[in-house]
Tab-separated table of N, CA, C and O in Angstrom:
chain	number	residue	atom	x	y	z
A	187	MET	N	-8.225	69.338	-23.572
A	187	MET	CA	-8.282	70.598	-24.290
A	187	MET	C	-9.474	70.551	-25.246
A	187	MET	O	-9.687	69.550	-25.924
A	188	LYS	N	-10.203	71.613	-25.288
A	188	LYS	CA	-11.340	71.687	-26.212
A	188	LYS	C	-10.835	71.901	-27.643
A	188	LYS	O	-9.824	72.561	-27.866
A	189	LEU	N	-11.586	71.348	-28.587
A	189	LEU	CA	-11.212	71.517	-29.986
A	189	LEU	C	-11.284	72.971	-30.424
A	189	LEU	O	-10.558	73.384	-31.327
A	190	SER	N	-12.109	73.764	-29.772
A	190	SER	CA	-12.132	75.202	-30.072
A	190	SER	C	-10.793	75.843	-29.706
A	190	SER	O	-10.321	76.745	-30.412
A	191	ASP	N	-10.160	75.359	-28.630
A	191	ASP	CA	-8.828	75.850	-28.258
A	191	ASP	C	-7.795	75.426	-29.297
A	191	ASP	O	-6.919	76.211	-29.666
A	192	VAL	N	-7.896	74.184	-29.759
A	192	VAL	CA	-7.000	73.694	-30.802
A	192	VAL	C	-7.119	74.577	-32.043
A	192	VAL	O	-6.121	75.000	-32.620
A	193	LYS	N	-8.349	74.866	-32.424
A	193	LYS	CA	-8.589	75.722	-33.595
A	193	LYS	C	-7.895	77.070	-33.426
A	193	LYS	O	-7.226	77.548	-34.342
A	194	ASN	N	-8.045	77.668	-32.260
A	194	ASN	CA	-7.441	78.979	-32.010
A	194	ASN	C	-5.917	78.915	-31.967
A	194	ASN	O	-5.242	79.750	-32.569
A	195	ILE	N	-5.383	77.936	-31.260
A	195	ILE	CA	-3.933	77.808	-31.128
A	195	ILE	C	-3.273	77.600	-32.489
A	195	ILE	O	-2.249	78.211	-32.797
A	196	LEU	N	-3.867	76.737	-33.305
A	196	LEU	CA	-3.279	76.407	-34.602
A	196	LEU	C	-3.752	77.311	-35.732
A	196	LEU	O	-3.360	77.108	-36.886
A	197	GLU	N	-4.595	78.302	-35.390
A	197	GLU	CA	-5.155	79.203	-36.406
A	197	GLU	C	-5.745	78.373	-37.545
A	197	GLU	O	-5.517	78.635	-38.732
A	198	ALA	N	-6.505	77.357	-37.156
A	198	ALA	CA	-7.005	76.356	-38.099
A	198	ALA	C	-8.322	76.761	-38.743
A	198	ALA	O	-9.097	77.531	-38.185
A	199	THR	N	-8.560	76.185	-39.896
A	199	THR	CA	-9.827	76.290	-40.606
A	199	THR	C	-10.556	74.974	-40.419
A	199	THR	O	-9.962	73.907	-40.585
A	200	VAL	N	-11.837	75.035	-40.075
A	200	VAL	CA	-12.629	73.826	-39.858
A	200	VAL	C	-13.391	73.484	-41.135
A	200	VAL	O	-14.074	74.328	-41.704
A	201	TYR	N	-13.266	72.227	-41.558
A	201	TYR	CA	-13.948	71.751	-42.764
A	201	TYR	C	-15.124	70.842	-42.428
A	201	TYR	O	-16.035	70.697	-43.231
A	202	ALA	N	-15.087	70.201	-41.280
A	202	ALA	CA	-16.191	69.336	-40.846
A	202	ALA	C	-16.260	69.378	-39.323
A	202	ALA	O	-15.242	69.450	-38.654
A	203	GLY	N	-17.477	69.376	-38.801
A	203	GLY	CA	-17.665	69.313	-37.355
A	203	GLY	C	-17.583	70.632	-36.621
A	203	GLY	O	-17.280	70.662	-35.431
A	204	GLU	N	-17.865	71.714	-37.307
A	204	GLU	CA	-17.842	73.044	-36.655
A	204	GLU	C	-18.701	73.055	-35.397
A	204	GLU	O	-18.370	73.726	-34.417
A	205	ASP	N	-19.778	72.298	-35.394
A	205	ASP	CA	-20.685	72.259	-34.244
A	205	ASP	C	-20.181	71.366	-33.117
A	205	ASP	O	-20.811	71.282	-32.064
A	206	MET	N	-19.015	70.734	-33.280
A	206	MET	CA	-18.482	69.826	-32.263
A	206	MET	C	-17.217	70.359	-31.601
A	206	MET	O	-16.489	69.619	-30.940
A	207	LEU	N	-16.943	71.636	-31.749
A	207	LEU	CA	-15.699	72.200	-31.235
A	207	LEU	C	-15.661	72.305	-29.718
A	207	LEU	O	-14.608	72.599	-29.153
A	208	ASP	N	-16.772	72.019	-29.048
A	208	ASP	CA	-16.756	72.015	-27.585
A	208	ASP	C	-16.288	70.662	-27.042
A	208	ASP	O	-16.117	70.493	-25.841
A	209	MET	N	-16.017	69.710	-27.924
A	209	MET	CA	-15.536	68.387	-27.543
A	209	MET	C	-14.110	68.482	-26.988
A	209	MET	O	-13.313	69.290	-27.452
A	210	GLU	N	-13.814	67.643	-26.007
A	210	GLU	CA	-12.493	67.601	-25.386
A	210	GLU	C	-11.642	66.502	-26.015
A	210	GLU	O	-12.138	65.416	-26.301
A	211	VAL	N	-10.362	66.792	-26.229
A	211	VAL	CA	-9.392	65.767	-26.591
A	211	VAL	C	-8.370	65.680	-25.460
A	211	VAL	O	-8.060	66.681	-24.821
A	212	ARG	N	-7.905	64.455	-25.202
A	212	ARG	CA	-6.978	64.217	-24.088
A	212	ARG	C	-5.534	64.123	-24.542
A	212	ARG	O	-4.621	64.290	-23.738
A	213	SER	N	-5.323	63.790	-25.803
A	213	SER	CA	-3.967	63.632	-26.314
A	213	SER	C	-3.969	63.868	-27.817
A	213	SER	O	-5.019	63.971	-28.433
A	214	ALA	N	-2.761	63.931	-28.366
A	214	ALA	CA	-2.611	64.108	-29.807
A	214	ALA	C	-1.530	63.177	-30.312
A	214	ALA	O	-0.620	62.798	-29.576
A	215	CYS	N	-1.659	62.814	-31.575
A	215	CYS	CA	-0.685	61.960	-32.234
A	215	CYS	C	-0.341	62.620	-33.554
A	215	CYS	O	-1.238	62.936	-34.331
A	216	GLY	N	0.928	62.848	-33.800
A	216	GLY	CA	1.361	63.424	-35.061
A	216	GLY	C	2.072	62.371	-35.891
A	216	GLY	O	3.123	61.889	-35.491
A	217	SER	N	1.486	61.991	-37.023
A	217	SER	CA	2.093	60.948	-37.844
A	217	SER	C	1.509	60.953	-39.250
A	217	SER	O	0.342	61.256	-39.446
A	218	ASP	N	2.363	60.564	-40.203
A	218	ASP	CA	1.904	60.319	-41.565
A	218	ASP	C	1.790	58.821	-41.827
A	218	ASP	O	1.377	58.416	-42.900
A	219	LEU	N	2.172	58.013	-40.857
A	219	LEU	CA	2.100	56.557	-40.984
A	219	LEU	C	0.883	56.048	-40.220
A	219	LEU	O	0.858	56.087	-38.991
A	220	MET	N	-0.111	55.587	-40.935
A	220	MET	CA	-1.324	55.116	-40.267
A	220	MET	C	-1.053	53.875	-39.418
A	220	MET	O	-1.721	53.645	-38.422
A	221	SER	N	-0.007	53.116	-39.731
A	221	SER	CA	0.354	51.973	-38.887
A	221	SER	C	0.799	52.454	-37.504
A	221	SER	O	0.497	51.817	-36.496
A	222	ASP	N	1.502	53.588	-37.431
A	222	ASP	CA	1.879	54.160	-36.134
A	222	ASP	C	0.646	54.646	-35.381
A	222	ASP	O	0.546	54.487	-34.174
A	223	VAL	N	-0.288	55.235	-36.095
A	223	VAL	CA	-1.520	55.705	-35.464
A	223	VAL	C	-2.273	54.521	-34.866
A	223	VAL	O	-2.746	54.568	-33.736
A	224	LEU	N	-2.349	53.427	-35.615
A	224	LEU	CA	-3.028	52.228	-35.120
A	224	LEU	C	-2.331	51.675	-33.886
A	224	LEU	O	-2.977	51.153	-32.973
A	225	ALA	N	-1.012	51.813	-33.810
A	225	ALA	CA	-0.246	51.262	-32.689
A	225	ALA	C	-0.242	52.169	-31.465
A	225	ALA	O	-0.191	51.676	-30.335
A	226	PHE	N	-0.304	53.480	-31.661
A	226	PHE	CA	-0.060	54.385	-30.545
A	226	PHE	C	-1.176	55.345	-30.178
A	226	PHE	O	-1.143	55.938	-29.115
A	227	ALA	N	-2.148	55.530	-31.021
A	227	ALA	CA	-3.206	56.506	-30.723
A	227	ALA	C	-4.063	56.018	-29.560
A	227	ALA	O	-4.240	54.822	-29.353
A	228	LYS	N	-4.591	56.968	-28.802
A	228	LYS	CA	-5.429	56.678	-27.638
A	228	LYS	C	-6.844	57.200	-27.867
A	228	LYS	O	-7.077	58.004	-28.752
A	229	ASP	N	-7.759	56.746	-27.008
A	229	ASP	CA	-9.130	57.250	-27.061
A	229	ASP	C	-9.163	58.756	-26.827
A	229	ASP	O	-8.332	59.295	-26.103
A	230	HIS	N	-10.135	59.398	-27.411
A	230	HIS	CA	-10.339	60.843	-27.267
A	230	HIS	C	-9.087	61.612	-27.670
A	230	HIS	O	-8.691	62.571	-27.024
A	231	ALA	N	-8.477	61.150	-28.744
A	231	ALA	CA	-7.257	61.771	-29.241
A	231	ALA	C	-7.538	62.578	-30.494
A	231	ALA	O	-8.628	62.541	-31.054
A	232	MET	N	-6.511	63.281	-30.909
A	232	MET	CA	-6.550	64.065	-32.129
A	232	MET	C	-5.350	63.641	-32.965
A	232	MET	O	-4.278	63.374	-32.421
A	233	LEU	N	-5.529	63.559	-34.265
A	233	LEU	CA	-4.452	63.182	-35.172
A	233	LEU	C	-4.029	64.383	-35.991
A	233	LEU	O	-4.870	65.053	-36.594
A	234	LEU	N	-2.739	64.650	-36.013
A	234	LEU	CA	-2.165	65.657	-36.898
A	234	LEU	C	-1.395	64.914	-37.970
A	234	LEU	O	-0.564	64.048	-37.650
A	235	THR	N	-1.663	65.226	-39.227
A	235	THR	CA	-1.039	64.502	-40.326
A	235	THR	C	-0.958	65.356	-41.584
A	235	THR	O	-1.745	66.280	-41.759
A	236	GLY	N	-0.005	65.014	-42.420
A	236	GLY	CA	0.098	65.634	-43.735
A	236	GLY	C	-0.446	64.717	-44.818
A	236	GLY	O	-0.518	65.092	-45.979
A	237	LEU	N	-0.822	63.524	-44.422
A	237	LEU	CA	-1.376	62.547	-45.350
A	237	LEU	C	-2.855	62.829	-45.528
A	237	LEU	O	-3.604	62.854	-44.552
A	238	GLN	N	-3.285	63.046	-46.741
A	238	GLN	CA	-4.694	63.355	-46.946
A	238	GLN	C	-5.323	62.381	-47.932
A	238	GLN	O	-5.203	62.519	-49.139
A	239	ASN	N	-5.961	61.385	-47.358
A	239	ASN	CA	-6.744	60.446	-48.144
A	239	ASN	C	-7.840	59.881	-47.243
A	239	ASN	O	-7.879	60.161	-46.036
A	240	LEU	N	-8.713	59.100	-47.818
A	240	LEU	CA	-9.831	58.566	-47.045
A	240	LEU	C	-9.379	57.604	-45.955
A	240	LEU	O	-10.067	57.454	-44.941
A	241	GLN	N	-8.226	56.978	-46.142
A	241	GLN	CA	-7.731	56.037	-45.127
A	241	GLN	C	-7.478	56.748	-43.797
A	241	GLN	O	-7.641	56.147	-42.732
A	242	VAL	N	-7.099	58.010	-43.845
A	242	VAL	CA	-6.885	58.778	-42.611
A	242	VAL	C	-8.190	58.873	-41.821
A	242	VAL	O	-8.214	58.650	-40.605
A	243	ILE	N	-9.278	59.171	-42.500
A	243	ILE	CA	-10.570	59.293	-41.826
A	243	ILE	C	-11.027	57.925	-41.320
A	243	ILE	O	-11.532	57.800	-40.202
A	244	ARG	N	-10.819	56.892	-42.109
A	244	ARG	CA	-11.215	55.538	-41.686
A	244	ARG	C	-10.391	55.073	-40.477
A	244	ARG	O	-10.909	54.440	-39.568
A	245	THR	N	-9.106	55.399	-40.464
A	245	THR	CA	-8.255	55.068	-39.318
A	245	THR	C	-8.715	55.832	-38.089
A	245	THR	O	-8.798	55.270	-36.992
A	246	ALA	N	-9.031	57.097	-38.261
A	246	ALA	CA	-9.527	57.908	-37.140
A	246	ALA	C	-10.799	57.300	-36.567
A	246	ALA	O	-10.953	57.211	-35.338
A	247	GLU	N	-11.689	56.874	-37.430
A	247	GLU	CA	-12.937	56.258	-36.959
A	247	GLU	C	-12.648	54.987	-36.165
A	247	GLU	O	-13.186	54.787	-35.074
A	248	MET	N	-11.783	54.145	-36.685
A	248	MET	CA	-11.474	52.869	-36.045
A	248	MET	C	-10.820	53.063	-34.674
A	248	MET	O	-11.043	52.285	-33.760
A	249	MET	N	-10.041	54.131	-34.529
A	249	MET	CA	-9.304	54.370	-33.290
A	249	MET	C	-10.014	55.347	-32.353
A	249	MET	O	-9.429	55.791	-31.364
A	250	ASP	N	-11.266	55.695	-32.648
A	250	ASP	CA	-12.021	56.652	-31.835
A	250	ASP	C	-11.298	57.989	-31.689
A	250	ASP	O	-11.306	58.611	-30.630
A	251	ILE	N	-10.680	58.423	-32.766
A	251	ILE	CA	-10.019	59.724	-32.799
A	251	ILE	C	-11.087	60.774	-33.075
A	251	ILE	O	-11.869	60.636	-34.005
A	252	GLU	N	-11.119	61.795	-32.248
A	252	GLU	CA	-12.165	62.815	-32.302
A	252	GLU	C	-11.985	63.823	-33.432
A	252	GLU	O	-12.957	64.371	-33.935
A	253	ALA	N	-10.710	64.074	-33.786
A	253	ALA	CA	-10.438	65.125	-34.764
A	253	ALA	C	-9.183	64.809	-35.556
A	253	ALA	O	-8.251	64.191	-35.039
A	254	VAL	N	-9.167	65.272	-36.802
A	254	VAL	CA	-7.995	65.172	-37.661
A	254	VAL	C	-7.630	66.591	-38.080
A	254	VAL	O	-8.493	67.361	-38.508
A	255	VAL	N	-6.344	66.918	-37.940
A	255	VAL	CA	-5.840	68.211	-38.378
A	255	VAL	C	-4.802	67.967	-39.469
A	255	VAL	O	-3.789	67.305	-39.227
A	256	PHE	N	-5.080	68.463	-40.660
A	256	PHE	CA	-4.108	68.388	-41.741
A	256	PHE	C	-3.133	69.543	-41.571
A	256	PHE	O	-3.555	70.694	-41.386
A	257	VAL	N	-1.845	69.241	-41.619
A	257	VAL	CA	-0.805	70.253	-41.435
A	257	VAL	C	-0.293	70.737	-42.784
A	257	VAL	O	-0.663	70.218	-43.825
A	258	ARG	N	0.568	71.741	-42.737
A	258	ARG	CA	1.202	72.319	-43.926
A	258	ARG	C	0.202	72.845	-44.945
A	258	ARG	O	0.452	72.823	-46.151
A	259	GLY	N	-0.963	73.270	-44.471
A	259	GLY	CA	-1.951	73.876	-45.357
A	259	GLY	C	-2.663	72.908	-46.276
A	259	GLY	O	-3.317	73.337	-47.230
A	260	LYS	N	-2.551	71.621	-45.999
A	260	LYS	CA	-3.234	70.628	-46.837
A	260	LYS	C	-4.738	70.790	-46.684
A	260	LYS	O	-5.257	70.910	-45.586
A	261	VAL	N	-5.436	70.778	-47.803
A	261	VAL	CA	-6.891	70.957	-47.806
A	261	VAL	C	-7.540	69.611	-48.126
A	261	VAL	O	-7.192	68.984	-49.137
A	262	PRO	N	-8.468	69.169	-47.280
A	262	PRO	CA	-9.108	67.872	-47.534
A	262	PRO	C	-10.007	67.920	-48.762
A	262	PRO	O	-10.615	68.943	-49.055
A	263	GLY	N	-10.072	66.788	-49.453
A	263	GLY	CA	-10.975	66.671	-50.581
A	263	GLY	C	-12.416	66.562	-50.115
A	263	GLY	O	-12.687	66.285	-48.943
A	264	GLU	N	-13.322	66.795	-51.036
A	264	GLU	CA	-14.748	66.762	-50.718
A	264	GLU	C	-15.175	65.401	-50.150
A	264	GLU	O	-15.983	65.339	-49.233
A	265	ASP	N	-14.585	64.317	-50.678
A	265	ASP	CA	-14.937	62.986	-50.188
A	265	ASP	C	-14.496	62.781	-48.738
A	265	ASP	O	-15.201	62.170	-47.945
A	266	ALA	N	-13.342	63.329	-48.365
A	266	ALA	CA	-12.866	63.237	-46.988
A	266	ALA	C	-13.756	64.053	-46.046
A	266	ALA	O	-14.069	63.617	-44.938
A	267	VAL	N	-14.164	65.221	-46.501
A	267	VAL	CA	-15.054	66.066	-45.692
A	267	VAL	C	-16.379	65.352	-45.451
A	267	VAL	O	-16.872	65.290	-44.320
A	268	LYS	N	-16.949	64.791	-46.503
A	268	LYS	CA	-18.231	64.081	-46.367
A	268	LYS	C	-18.119	62.887	-45.439
A	268	LYS	O	-19.002	62.649	-44.610
A	269	LEU	N	-17.030	62.123	-45.553
A	269	LEU	CA	-16.845	60.960	-44.694
A	269	LEU	C	-16.651	61.383	-43.242
A	269	LEU	O	-17.231	60.781	-42.335
A	270	ALA	N	-15.867	62.428	-43.014
A	270	ALA	CA	-15.672	62.931	-41.651
A	270	ALA	C	-16.992	63.387	-41.045
A	270	ALA	O	-17.286	63.088	-39.878
A	271	GLU	N	-17.797	64.094	-41.811
A	271	GLU	CA	-19.108	64.531	-41.314
A	271	GLU	C	-19.979	63.330	-40.976
A	271	GLU	O	-20.637	63.309	-39.933
A	272	ALA	N	-19.980	62.328	-41.845
A	272	ALA	CA	-20.801	61.139	-41.620
A	272	ALA	C	-20.358	60.361	-40.381
A	272	ALA	O	-21.189	59.758	-39.691
A	273	LYS	N	-19.077	60.392	-40.090
A	273	LYS	CA	-18.532	59.629	-38.961
A	273	LYS	C	-18.406	60.458	-37.684
A	273	LYS	O	-17.968	59.955	-36.660
A	274	GLY	N	-18.773	61.733	-37.744
A	274	GLY	CA	-18.702	62.588	-36.553
A	274	GLY	C	-17.288	62.932	-36.138
A	274	GLY	O	-16.977	63.035	-34.956
A	275	ILE	N	-16.421	63.132	-37.122
A	275	ILE	CA	-15.025	63.475	-36.861
A	275	ILE	C	-14.786	64.913	-37.292
A	275	ILE	O	-15.134	65.307	-38.405
A	276	VAL	N	-14.199	65.700	-36.405
A	276	VAL	CA	-13.872	67.088	-36.723
A	276	VAL	C	-12.667	67.084	-37.656
A	276	VAL	O	-11.696	66.352	-37.441
A	277	LEU	N	-12.743	67.902	-38.691
A	277	LEU	CA	-11.681	67.967	-39.689
A	277	LEU	C	-11.229	69.411	-39.824
A	277	LEU	O	-12.041	70.297	-40.097
A	278	MET	N	-9.928	69.647	-39.587
A	278	MET	CA	-9.361	70.995	-39.657
A	278	MET	C	-8.083	70.978	-40.481
A	278	MET	O	-7.500	69.928	-40.718
A	279	THR	N	-7.641	72.166	-40.848
A	279	THR	CA	-6.343	72.314	-41.500
A	279	THR	C	-5.626	73.519	-40.895
A	279	THR	O	-6.261	74.480	-40.476
A	280	THR	N	-4.306	73.404	-40.813
A	280	THR	CA	-3.475	74.501	-40.325
A	280	THR	C	-2.305	74.694	-41.277
A	280	THR	O	-1.868	73.743	-41.928
A	281	GLU	N	-1.812	75.895	-41.348
A	281	GLU	CA	-0.661	76.197	-42.204
A	281	GLU	C	0.648	75.744	-41.560
A	281	GLU	O	1.660	75.593	-42.249
A	282	PHE	N	0.644	75.492	-40.254
A	282	PHE	CA	1.870	75.128	-39.558
A	282	PHE	C	2.345	73.726	-39.955
A	282	PHE	O	1.526	72.846	-40.205
A	283	PRO	N	3.671	73.506	-39.993
A	283	PRO	CA	4.166	72.147	-40.206
A	283	PRO	C	3.886	71.288	-38.967
A	283	PRO	O	3.601	71.813	-37.886
A	284	MET	N	3.955	69.971	-39.126
A	284	MET	CA	3.584	69.065	-38.038
A	284	MET	C	4.398	69.313	-36.769
A	284	MET	O	3.839	69.359	-35.680
A	285	PHE	N	5.706	69.441	-36.887
A	285	PHE	CA	6.557	69.635	-35.725
A	285	PHE	C	6.127	70.862	-34.926
A	285	PHE	O	5.979	70.811	-33.707
A	286	VAL	N	5.905	71.956	-35.613
A	286	VAL	CA	5.505	73.202	-34.956
A	286	VAL	C	4.107	73.073	-34.349
A	286	VAL	O	3.877	73.466	-33.204
A	287	ALA	N	3.168	72.497	-35.094
A	287	ALA	CA	1.788	72.353	-34.596
A	287	ALA	C	1.748	71.480	-33.343
A	287	ALA	O	1.094	71.836	-32.352
A	288	CYS	N	2.463	70.364	-33.363
A	288	CYS	CA	2.505	69.497	-32.176
A	288	CYS	C	3.138	70.237	-30.997
A	288	CYS	O	2.650	70.157	-29.867
A	289	GLY	N	4.197	70.964	-31.263
A	289	GLY	CA	4.860	71.725	-30.204
A	289	GLY	C	3.964	72.796	-29.613
A	289	GLY	O	3.960	73.016	-28.391
A	290	MET	N	3.202	73.461	-30.453
A	290	MET	CA	2.285	74.498	-29.969
A	290	MET	C	1.222	73.890	-29.048
A	290	MET	O	0.906	74.454	-28.003
A	291	LEU	N	0.683	72.752	-29.446
A	291	LEU	CA	-0.335	72.096	-28.621
A	291	LEU	C	0.268	71.600	-27.311
A	291	LEU	O	-0.324	71.747	-26.243
A	292	TYR	N	1.448	71.013	-27.378
A	292	TYR	CA	2.128	70.527	-26.178
A	292	TYR	C	2.418	71.687	-25.224
A	292	TYR	O	2.187	71.583	-24.016
A	293	SER	N	2.885	72.799	-25.771
A	293	SER	CA	3.188	73.986	-24.957
A	293	SER	C	1.956	74.556	-24.281
A	293	SER	O	2.056	75.240	-23.258
A	294	ASN	N	0.797	74.276	-24.843
A	294	ASN	CA	-0.455	74.762	-24.269
A	294	ASN	C	-1.165	73.712	-23.425
A	294	ASN	O	-2.338	73.848	-23.105
A	295	GLY	N	-0.456	72.626	-23.091
A	295	GLY	CA	-0.981	71.670	-22.120
A	295	GLY	C	-1.517	70.366	-22.665
A	295	GLY	O	-1.966	69.523	-21.888
A	296	LEU	N	-1.490	70.144	-23.962
A	296	LEU	CA	-1.998	68.886	-24.504
A	296	LEU	C	-0.861	67.877	-24.573
A	296	LEU	O	0.167	68.132	-25.169
A	297	SER	N	-1.043	66.750	-23.919
A	297	SER	CA	-0.028	65.697	-23.964
A	297	SER	C	-0.737	64.367	-24.040
A	297	SER	O	-1.830	64.280	-24.568
A	298	GLY	N	-0.155	63.351	-23.474
A	298	GLY	CA	-0.811	62.053	-23.510
A	298	GLY	C	0.122	60.932	-23.127
A	298	GLY	O	-0.121	59.795	-23.495
A	299	GLY	N	1.181	61.232	-22.407
A	299	GLY	CA	2.088	60.174	-22.004
A	299	GLY	C	3.010	59.773	-23.134
A	299	GLY	O	3.279	60.537	-24.044
A	300	LYS	N	3.473	58.525	-23.075
A	300	LYS	CA	4.449	58.034	-24.050
A	300	LYS	C	3.978	58.164	-25.477
A	300	LYS	O	4.737	58.497	-26.359
A	301	ALA	N	2.718	57.833	-25.730
A	301	ALA	CA	2.212	57.867	-27.102
A	301	ALA	C	1.366	59.106	-27.352
A	301	ALA	O	0.603	59.149	-28.281
A	302	GLY	N	1.508	60.105	-26.520
A	302	GLY	CA	0.679	61.305	-26.644
A	302	GLY	C	1.021	62.115	-27.857
A	302	GLY	O	0.559	61.860	-28.948
A	303	VAL	N	1.844	63.105	-27.710
A	303	VAL	CA	2.183	63.984	-28.820
A	303	VAL	C	3.472	63.505	-29.441
A	303	VAL	O	4.505	63.481	-28.790
A	304	SER	N	3.435	63.109	-30.679
A	304	SER	CA	4.628	62.722	-31.404
A	304	SER	C	5.088	63.915	-32.213
A	304	SER	O	4.358	64.409	-33.054
A	305	LEU	N	6.255	64.389	-31.936
A	305	LEU	CA	6.788	65.540	-32.666
A	305	LEU	C	7.583	65.023	-33.844
A	305	LEU	O	8.616	64.407	-33.692
A	306	GLY	N	7.080	65.295	-35.048
A	306	GLY	CA	7.833	64.829	-36.204
A	306	GLY	C	7.068	64.812	-37.461
A	306	GLY	O	5.979	65.072	-37.656
């Protein structure tokens, strides 16, 4: 699924990487626990989280996660935006809660097997 589709489906606002929305993601991981992301995230994935700190961006970089979507209307700080831009990670926010956002993406064809979309 293209990140532009993710943006439209989740009615998201893009904070970093607007020029990279043609990038494809193969799966998504929904978690506030970065240890779970380290254990289960896959290449070319997207992370949905309510946790907003620099560790989220650093974890995304380490796991080759293409995009981070903050749920529940969380707005990233300026330092997170700058780090995401520097690392080539798309950063978005949606008003939807994690469960709903993951479900919307899954309903529109984004999965990833056992560790694909975590609803929760």
